Coordinates of C-alpha atoms in Angstrom, one line a residue:
X1 CA 93.4 3.3 121.0
X2 CA 96.1 1.5 119.0
X3 CA 97.3 -1.9 120.1
X4 CA 99.4 -4.7 118.6
X5 CA 98.0 -5.9 115.3
X6 CA 96.6 -9.4 114.8
X7 CA 96.5 -11.7 111.8
X8 CA 94.2 -14.7 111.6
X9 CA 97.1 -17.0 111.2
X10 CA 98.7 -16.0 114.5
X11 CA 95.6 -16.2 116.7
X12 CA 96.5 -18.6 119.5
X13 CA 93.0 -19.8 120.0
X14 CA 90.2 -19.4 117.6
X15 CA 86.4 -19.1 118.0
X16 CA 85.1 -21.5 120.6
X17 CA 81.3 -21.8 120.2
X18 CA 79.3 -23.9 122.7
X19 CA 75.7 -25.2 122.5
X20 CA 73.2 -23.9 125.1
X21 CA 69.6 -24.5 126.0
X22 CA 67.9 -21.6 124.3
X23 CA 65.1 -19.7 125.9
X24 CA 62.3 -19.2 123.3
X25 CA 58.7 -17.8 123.4
X26 CA 56.0 -20.4 123.5
X27 CA 54.0 -19.4 120.4
X28 CA 50.7 -20.4 122.1
X29 CA 51.3 -17.9 124.9
X30 CA 51.9 -14.8 122.8
X31 CA 50.0 -12.9 120.1
X32 CA 52.7 -13.8 117.5
X33 CA 56.4 -14.3 117.4
X34 CA 56.8 -11.2 115.3
X35 CA 54.9 -9.1 117.9
X36 CA 57.4 -10.1 120.7
X37 CA 60.5 -9.3 118.7
X38 CA 62.5 -6.1 118.7
X39 CA 65.5 -4.5 117.1
X40 CA 68.7 -4.6 119.3
X41 CA 68.4 -2.3 122.3
X42 CA 70.6 0.4 120.8
X43 CA 68.5 0.7 117.7
X44 CA 65.3 1.5 119.6
X45 CA 66.2 5.1 120.2
X46 CA 62.9 6.9 119.8
X47 CA 60.3 7.0 122.6
X48 CA 57.5 6.4 120.0
X49 CA 59.4 3.3 118.7
X50 CA 59.6 2.0 122.3
X51 CA 55.9 2.6 122.9
X52 CA 55.0 0.9 119.6
X53 CA 57.0 -2.2 120.6
X54 CA 55.5 -2.2 124.2
X55 CA 52.0 -2.0 122.6
X56 CA 52.6 -4.7 120.1
X57 CA 52.4 -7.5 122.7
X58 CA 52.5 -7.5 126.6
X59 CA 55.4 -9.9 126.3
X60 CA 57.5 -8.0 123.8
X61 CA 61.3 -8.5 124.5
X62 CA 61.8 -4.7 124.8
X63 CA 60.4 -5.0 128.3
X64 CA 63.5 -7.0 129.2
X65 CA 66.2 -5.2 127.1
X66 CA 64.8 -1.6 127.8
X67 CA 62.9 -1.7 131.0
X68 CA 61.2 1.6 131.9
X69 CA 61.1 1.9 135.7
X70 CA 62.4 5.2 137.3
X71 CA 65.9 4.6 138.5
X72 CA 68.6 2.3 136.9
X73 CA 68.4 -0.1 139.8
X74 CA 64.6 -0.2 139.6
X75 CA 64.8 -0.8 135.8
X76 CA 67.2 -3.7 136.2
X77 CA 65.1 -5.3 139.0
X78 CA 62.0 -4.8 136.9
X79 CA 63.6 -6.7 134.0
X80 CA 64.7 -9.5 136.3
X81 CA 61.3 -9.8 137.8
X82 CA 59.7 -9.8 134.4
X83 CA 62.0 -12.5 133.2
X84 CA 61.3 -14.7 136.3
X85 CA 57.6 -14.3 135.8
X86 CA 57.6 -15.2 132.2
X87 CA 59.6 -18.3 133.0
X88 CA 57.3 -19.3 135.8
X89 CA 54.2 -18.7 133.5
X90 CA 55.8 -20.7 130.6
X91 CA 55.8 -17.7 128.3
X92 CA 59.5 -18.4 127.8
X93 CA 60.6 -22.0 127.9
X94 CA 64.1 -23.6 127.7
X95 CA 64.8 -26.1 124.9
X96 CA 65.2 -29.6 126.1
X97 CA 68.7 -30.2 124.6
X98 CA 71.6 -27.8 124.2
X99 CA 72.0 -26.6 120.7
X100 CA 73.7 -24.3 118.3
X101 CA 71.1 -22.4 116.3
X102 CA 71.1 -21.6 112.6
X103 CA 69.4 -18.3 112.0
X104 CA 68.2 -16.9 108.7
X105 CA 67.0 -13.5 107.7
X106 CA 65.6 -12.8 104.2
X107 CA 63.9 -9.7 102.7
X108 CA 61.8 -9.2 99.6
X109 CA 64.7 -7.6 97.7
X110 CA 66.9 -10.8 97.4
X111 CA 68.9 -10.2 100.6
X112 CA 69.7 -13.5 102.4
X113 CA 71.8 -13.9 105.5
X114 CA 72.5 -17.0 107.5
X115 CA 74.6 -17.6 110.6
X116 CA 75.1 -19.6 113.7
X117 CA 74.0 -18.5 117.3
X118 CA 75.9 -20.0 120.2
X119 CA 77.6 -19.2 123.4
X120 CA 81.1 -18.0 122.5
X121 CA 84.1 -18.1 124.8
X122 CA 84.8 -14.5 125.9
X123 CA 88.3 -13.4 125.0
X124 CA 90.4 -10.2 125.4
X125 CA 91.5 -8.2 122.4
X126 CA 95.1 -9.2 123.0
X127 CA 94.2 -12.8 122.0
X128 CA 93.3 -11.7 118.5
X129 CA 90.2 -13.9 118.4
X130 CA 87.3 -11.4 118.6
X131 CA 88.4 -8.1 117.0
X132 CA 86.7 -4.8 118.0
X133 CA 86.8 -2.0 115.6
X134 CA 85.1 0.8 117.6
X135 CA 85.6 2.4 121.0
X136 CA 82.9 2.0 123.6
X137 CA 81.3 4.4 126.0
X138 CA 81.9 3.3 129.6
X139 CA 78.4 4.4 130.9
X140 CA 76.7 2.2 128.4
X141 CA 78.9 -0.7 129.3
X142 CA 78.1 -0.2 132.9
X143 CA 74.3 0.0 132.1
X144 CA 74.3 -3.3 130.1
X145 CA 76.4 -5.0 132.8
X146 CA 74.0 -4.1 135.5
X147 CA 71.1 -5.4 133.5
X148 CA 72.8 -8.7 132.8
X149 CA 73.8 -9.1 136.4
X150 CA 70.2 -8.5 137.5
X151 CA 68.7 -10.9 134.9
X152 CA 71.5 -13.4 134.9
X153 CA 70.9 -13.7 131.1
X154 CA 72.2 -12.8 127.7
X155 CA 69.0 -11.3 126.3
X156 CA 70.0 -10.7 122.7
X157 CA 72.9 -11.9 120.5
X158 CA 75.5 -9.6 119.2
X159 CA 76.6 -9.9 115.6
X160 CA 80.1 -11.1 114.6
X161 CA 81.5 -11.8 111.2
X162 CA 84.2 -14.2 110.0
X163 CA 85.4 -15.3 106.6
X164 CA 85.5 -19.2 106.4
X165 CA 83.5 -20.8 103.7
X166 CA 84.3 -24.2 105.3
X167 CA 82.5 -27.0 107.0
X168 CA 80.5 -24.7 109.4
X169 CA 79.0 -23.1 106.3
X170 CA 78.2 -26.5 104.9
X171 CA 76.3 -27.4 108.1
X172 CA 74.4 -24.1 108.0
X173 CA 73.3 -24.8 104.3
X174 CA 72.3 -28.3 105.0
X175 CA 70.3 -27.3 108.2
X176 CA 68.5 -24.6 106.3
X177 CA 67.0 -27.3 104.0
X178 CA 65.1 -28.9 107.0
X179 CA 61.9 -27.7 108.7
X180 CA 62.6 -24.8 111.1
X181 CA 61.9 -24.5 114.8
X182 CA 60.2 -21.2 114.0
X183 CA 59.4 -18.9 111.2
X184 CA 58.0 -15.4 111.4
X185 CA 57.9 -12.2 109.4
X186 CA 58.4 -8.8 111.2
X187 CA 56.8 -5.6 110.3
X188 CA 60.0 -4.4 108.5
X189 CA 59.4 -7.1 105.9
X190 CA 62.2 -9.4 107.1
X191 CA 61.5 -13.2 107.2
X192 CA 63.1 -15.0 110.1
X193 CA 63.8 -18.7 110.5
X194 CA 65.6 -20.6 113.3
X195 CA 66.8 -24.2 113.5
X196 CA 68.4 -26.1 116.3
X197 CA 71.6 -28.1 115.6
X198 CA 71.8 -30.8 118.2
X199 CA 73.5 -33.7 116.2
X200 CA 76.9 -34.2 117.8
X201 CA 78.6 -34.7 114.5
X202 CA 77.2 -31.4 113.1
X203 CA 78.0 -29.5 116.2
X204 CA 81.6 -30.9 116.0
X205 CA 81.9 -29.9 112.4
X206 CA 80.9 -26.3 113.2
X207 CA 83.2 -26.1 116.3
X208 CA 86.2 -27.7 114.5
X209 CA 85.9 -25.2 111.7
X210 CA 85.4 -22.1 113.8
X211 CA 88.3 -22.8 116.0
X212 CA 90.7 -21.9 113.1
X213 CA 89.1 -18.4 112.6
X214 CA 88.9 -15.0 114.3
X215 CA 85.8 -12.7 114.1
X216 CA 85.1 -9.0 113.7
X217 CA 82.5 -7.4 115.9
X218 CA 79.9 -6.1 113.4
X219 CA 77.3 -5.0 116.0
X220 CA 77.5 -5.1 119.7
X221 CA 80.8 -3.6 121.0
X222 CA 79.2 -2.5 124.2
X223 CA 77.7 -6.0 124.9
X224 CA 81.1 -7.6 124.1
X225 CA 82.8 -5.3 126.5
X226 CA 80.1 -6.1 129.0
X227 CA 80.7 -9.8 128.5
X228 CA 84.4 -9.2 129.2
X229 CA 83.6 -7.1 132.4
X230 CA 81.2 -9.8 133.8
X231 CA 83.7 -12.6 133.0
X232 CA 86.3 -10.7 135.0
X233 CA 83.9 -10.5 137.9
X234 CA 83.3 -14.2 138.2
X235 CA 86.0 -16.9 138.9
X236 CA 86.4 -19.3 136.0
X237 CA 84.9 -21.7 135.1
X238 CA 81.5 -20.1 135.2
X239 CA 78.7 -19.4 132.8
X240 CA 80.0 -15.9 132.4
X241 CA 83.0 -17.3 130.5
X242 CA 80.7 -17.3 127.4
X243 CA 78.4 -14.8 125.8
X244 CA 75.6 -15.1 123.3
X245 CA 76.6 -14.2 119.6
X246 CA 75.5 -14.7 116.0
X247 CA 78.4 -15.6 113.8
X248 CA 77.9 -14.8 110.1
X249 CA 80.4 -16.1 107.4
X250 CA 80.7 -13.1 105.1
X251 CA 82.5 -15.2 102.5
X252 CA 79.0 -16.7 102.0
X253 CA 76.8 -13.8 103.2
X254 CA 78.3 -10.3 102.9
X255 CA 76.8 -7.9 105.3
X256 CA 75.3 -4.5 104.4
X257 CA 77.4 -1.7 105.9
X258 CA 75.6 1.6 106.6
X259 CA 76.6 4.8 108.4
X260 CA 75.4 5.9 111.8
X261 CA 74.4 9.5 111.7
X262 CA 74.8 12.2 114.4
X263 CA 72.2 14.6 115.8
X264 CA 73.8 17.7 117.3
X265 CA 71.4 19.0 120.0
X266 CA 71.3 22.7 120.4
X267 CA 73.4 23.5 117.3
X268 CA 71.3 25.2 114.6
X269 CA 72.3 24.5 111.1
X270 CA 73.1 28.2 110.5
X271 CA 75.6 28.2 113.3
X272 CA 77.1 25.0 112.2
X273 CA 77.6 26.3 108.7
X274 CA 78.9 29.6 109.8
X275 CA 81.7 27.8 111.8
X276 CA 82.8 26.1 108.6
X277 CA 83.6 29.3 106.8
X278 CA 87.0 28.9 105.1
X279 CA 87.5 25.4 106.5
X280 CA 85.3 23.3 104.2
X281 CA 83.6 23.8 100.9
X282 CA 79.8 24.2 101.5
X283 CA 77.2 23.7 98.8
X284 CA 73.5 24.1 99.3
X285 CA 71.5 21.3 97.7
X286 CA 68.0 21.9 96.5
X287 CA 67.2 18.2 96.3
X288 CA 65.1 15.6 98.1
X289 CA 66.9 13.3 100.5
X290 CA 67.7 10.3 98.1
X291 CA 69.3 12.7 95.6
X292 CA 71.2 14.5 98.4
X293 CA 72.6 11.2 99.6
X294 CA 73.7 10.4 96.0
X295 CA 75.6 13.6 95.9
X296 CA 77.2 12.7 99.3
X297 CA 78.3 9.4 97.9
X298 CA 79.8 11.1 94.8
X299 CA 81.6 13.6 97.0
X300 CA 82.9 10.9 99.4
X301 CA 84.7 9.1 96.5
X302 CA 87.0 12.1 96.3
X303 CA 87.6 12.7 100.0
X304 CA 85.9 13.5 103.3
X305 CA 82.3 14.7 102.9
X306 CA 79.2 15.2 105.1
X307 CA 75.6 16.2 104.6
X308 CA 74.1 18.7 107.1
X309 CA 70.4 19.0 107.5
X310 CA 67.9 20.4 110.0
X311 CA 66.7 23.7 108.4
X312 CA 64.5 22.2 105.7
X313 CA 67.4 21.9 103.2
X314 CA 70.6 19.9 102.7
X315 CA 74.1 21.2 102.7
X316 CA 77.0 19.2 101.3
X317 CA 80.3 19.9 103.0
X318 CA 83.6 18.6 101.6
X319 CA 87.2 19.5 100.6
X320 CA 88.4 20.2 104.2
X321 CA 91.3 22.6 104.5
X322 CA 94.5 20.4 104.6
X323 CA 96.1 22.6 107.2
X324 CA 93.0 22.1 109.4
X325 CA 93.3 18.3 109.1
X326 CA 97.1 18.4 109.8
X327 CA 96.3 20.4 113.0
X328 CA 93.5 18.3 114.3
X329 CA 93.8 14.7 113.2
X330 CA 96.2 12.5 115.2
X331 CA 99.2 11.3 113.2
X332 CA 99.9 8.2 115.3
X333 CA 97.4 6.0 113.3
X334 CA 97.5 4.4 109.8
X335 CA 96.6 6.5 106.8
X336 CA 93.3 4.5 106.4
X337 CA 92.3 5.6 109.8
X338 CA 93.2 9.3 109.4
X339 CA 91.2 9.4 106.2
X340 CA 88.0 8.1 107.7
X341 CA 85.0 10.4 107.6
X342 CA 84.2 9.4 111.2
X343 CA 87.8 10.4 112.2
X344 CA 87.5 13.8 110.6
X345 CA 84.0 14.3 112.0
X346 CA 85.1 13.6 115.6
X347 CA 88.7 14.9 115.6
X348 CA 88.1 17.9 113.5
X349 CA 84.5 19.0 113.3
X350 CA 83.2 17.9 116.8
X351 CA 86.3 18.6 118.8
X352 CA 87.8 21.7 117.1
X353 CA 85.2 23.4 115.0
X354 CA 81.9 22.9 116.8
X355 CA 83.3 22.0 120.3
X356 CA 80.8 19.3 121.0
X357 CA 81.6 16.4 123.4
X358 CA 81.1 13.1 121.7
X359 CA 80.1 11.3 124.9
X360 CA 77.4 13.6 126.1
X361 CA 73.8 12.6 125.4
X362 CA 72.8 16.2 126.1
X363 CA 74.8 17.3 123.1
X364 CA 74.9 14.5 120.6
X365 CA 72.8 11.5 119.6
X366 CA 73.8 8.5 117.3
X367 CA 70.9 7.4 115.0
X368 CA 70.8 4.6 112.4
X369 CA 67.8 5.8 110.5
X370 CA 68.6 8.5 108.0
X371 CA 65.0 9.9 107.7
X372 CA 64.5 9.9 111.4
X373 CA 67.7 11.8 112.0
X374 CA 66.6 14.6 109.5
X375 CA 63.1 14.8 110.8
X376 CA 64.2 15.0 114.4
X377 CA 66.8 17.7 113.6
X378 CA 64.1 19.7 111.8
X379 CA 61.7 19.4 114.8
X380 CA 64.3 20.4 117.3
X381 CA 66.1 23.1 115.3
X382 CA 69.3 21.1 115.6
X383 CA 71.9 19.8 113.1
X384 CA 71.8 16.4 111.5
X385 CA 75.2 15.2 110.2
X386 CA 74.7 12.4 107.6
X387 CA 77.7 10.2 106.8
X388 CA 78.5 7.8 103.9
X389 CA 79.2 4.3 105.0
X390 CA 82.7 2.8 105.0
X391 CA 83.6 -0.6 103.3
X392 CA 83.7 -3.8 105.4
X393 CA 87.2 -4.6 104.4
X394 CA 88.5 -1.2 105.5
X395 CA 87.0 -2.0 108.9
X396 CA 88.4 -5.4 109.1
X397 CA 91.9 -4.4 108.0
X398 CA 92.1 -1.7 110.7
X399 CA 90.8 -4.2 113.3
X400 CA 93.5 -6.6 112.4
X401 CA 96.0 -3.9 113.0
X402 CA 94.6 -3.4 116.4
X403 CA 93.2 0.1 115.5
X404 CA 89.8 1.1 116.7
X405 CA 87.6 3.5 114.8
X406 CA 85.7 6.3 116.3
X407 CA 82.7 5.1 118.2
X408 CA 79.5 4.4 116.2
X409 CA 81.4 4.6 112.9
X410 CA 79.5 1.8 111.2
X411 CA 76.2 0.0 111.2
X412 CA 76.5 -3.6 109.9
X413 CA 73.3 -5.5 109.0
X414 CA 70.9 -6.9 108.9
X415 CA 71.0 -7.1 112.7
X416 CA 69.5 -10.2 114.4
X417 CA 66.0 -9.7 115.8
X418 CA 66.0 -9.7 119.6
X419 CA 63.5 -12.1 121.2
X420 CA 63.9 -15.2 119.0
X421 CA 66.3 -17.0 121.2
X422 CA 67.8 -15.9 124.7
X423 CA 70.4 -17.5 126.9
X424 CA 69.8 -17.9 130.6
X425 CA 73.1 -18.5 132.4
X426 CA 71.7 -20.9 135.0
X427 CA 69.7 -23.2 132.7

C-alpha cells in the first residue's frame, strides 16, 4: 500500500525511548543463559528446531513465545501460566531499577553489532517516526496480539535501525567498556553481552539524541503492528503505549540483509518450470548450492532472477518477458519497487504464472535458512524459490516514500536473541 512519504527532517516527533525494569533469567535457576534463549518466534519454523529448543532447558523462552497447547486460546493461557509460574519461582526476576539496555552481538568472523533496548513509544505510520517496509498478514498480528494480551508482556524485542552516529552511539560505546550484566555464547557461535544504563545523565543523552531520528523496522513488522493494535485497545496513558525494541545505529553498525525464501507446497519443480516456458529464461545449473547462489547473484545484477530447487538440481530463471511484467506488475508504485525481485515474484510468478495465494500456509511457507528451504523442498517434492537480498538503502528509501514492499521481502540481521531481557507491562 502506498501512503504519503516521510523524510527524517519532517517527522513531528522522533523516537521516544523509555527505561523499564527488565525481566531476566536468574542464572542460578537455569542450566545456562544460552540454553534458555531462542531465535525470534518467526525464525523457529521447523518442528525439529522447536523440539530442540524445548529440550535445551525446561525454561527455554520458546515455551513463552511459541506455546504448544492444542487451541490458540489454550496456547496463550499456557504461556501466561508459564510466565506467572516462572516469576513466582524466581526463574525470571525484574531488575531493581528501570534501565535502557545496551546489547552486543559478536561472531567469530569479525561481525559486531551494538544497540539499545528500551520501551519505545508506539506511533502510527502517518507520524513518520517508525517506518514499516513490508506488509503484514492479519492472522499473524491477531495471533501475536492474543499472546501479548494473555501474558501482558513484550516477550522479545523487535529490531529497528536508524542512522545517527551521535550521543546515543557514544553512550553505547562507553557502556560497552564496562563489565556486563550478562555474557553468553549461543550454539550458533554468537557472543551476547548486555549492560543496564541507569545513570540519569546517560539515559538523557540517549533520549535527547533519539528524539531527532526516525527508525526503519528491520525485523518485527507483525509485532509492531501488534503493538499498535494493543495500544488502540487501551485508553492512554497505559503501559501499552510503548513496546519493546532494539534500536541499532547502522551508521556505526551496518546490518546484514539477507533474503527470505519461499517454499511452494504441492508444486513440483517440473510443473513450476513448465509454466515458465516462453516467459523466463531457464538454465539448469549442475553446481552445488554455494556456486548456484553465486550464479543467482550475478544474474540479479542484470535484472530479476530466481533460483528454483527441489528436484535435486538448481534452475536459474531470469530475463522475464517485458510484456509479461507490463501486464502483471502494478504501475502505481516507484520504479525501484516495480523492479524488486519480491515484487516480480509475488505479482507475476505467484499471482499470474503459478496461481499460488501468498497468504495461505497450505500453499506457501517463508523460510530464512537457504539450506533448510532446499532440503524441505526435496523431501516434500515441492518447489523452493531462492531470492537474492536487496540492499538496505533501497529498503529505507522506499519506506521514506511510504511504500511497503511485498511481505517477507528481507531478513535483516543479526536478530536479537529472545530470552535475554523481557518487558512485563505491570512491573
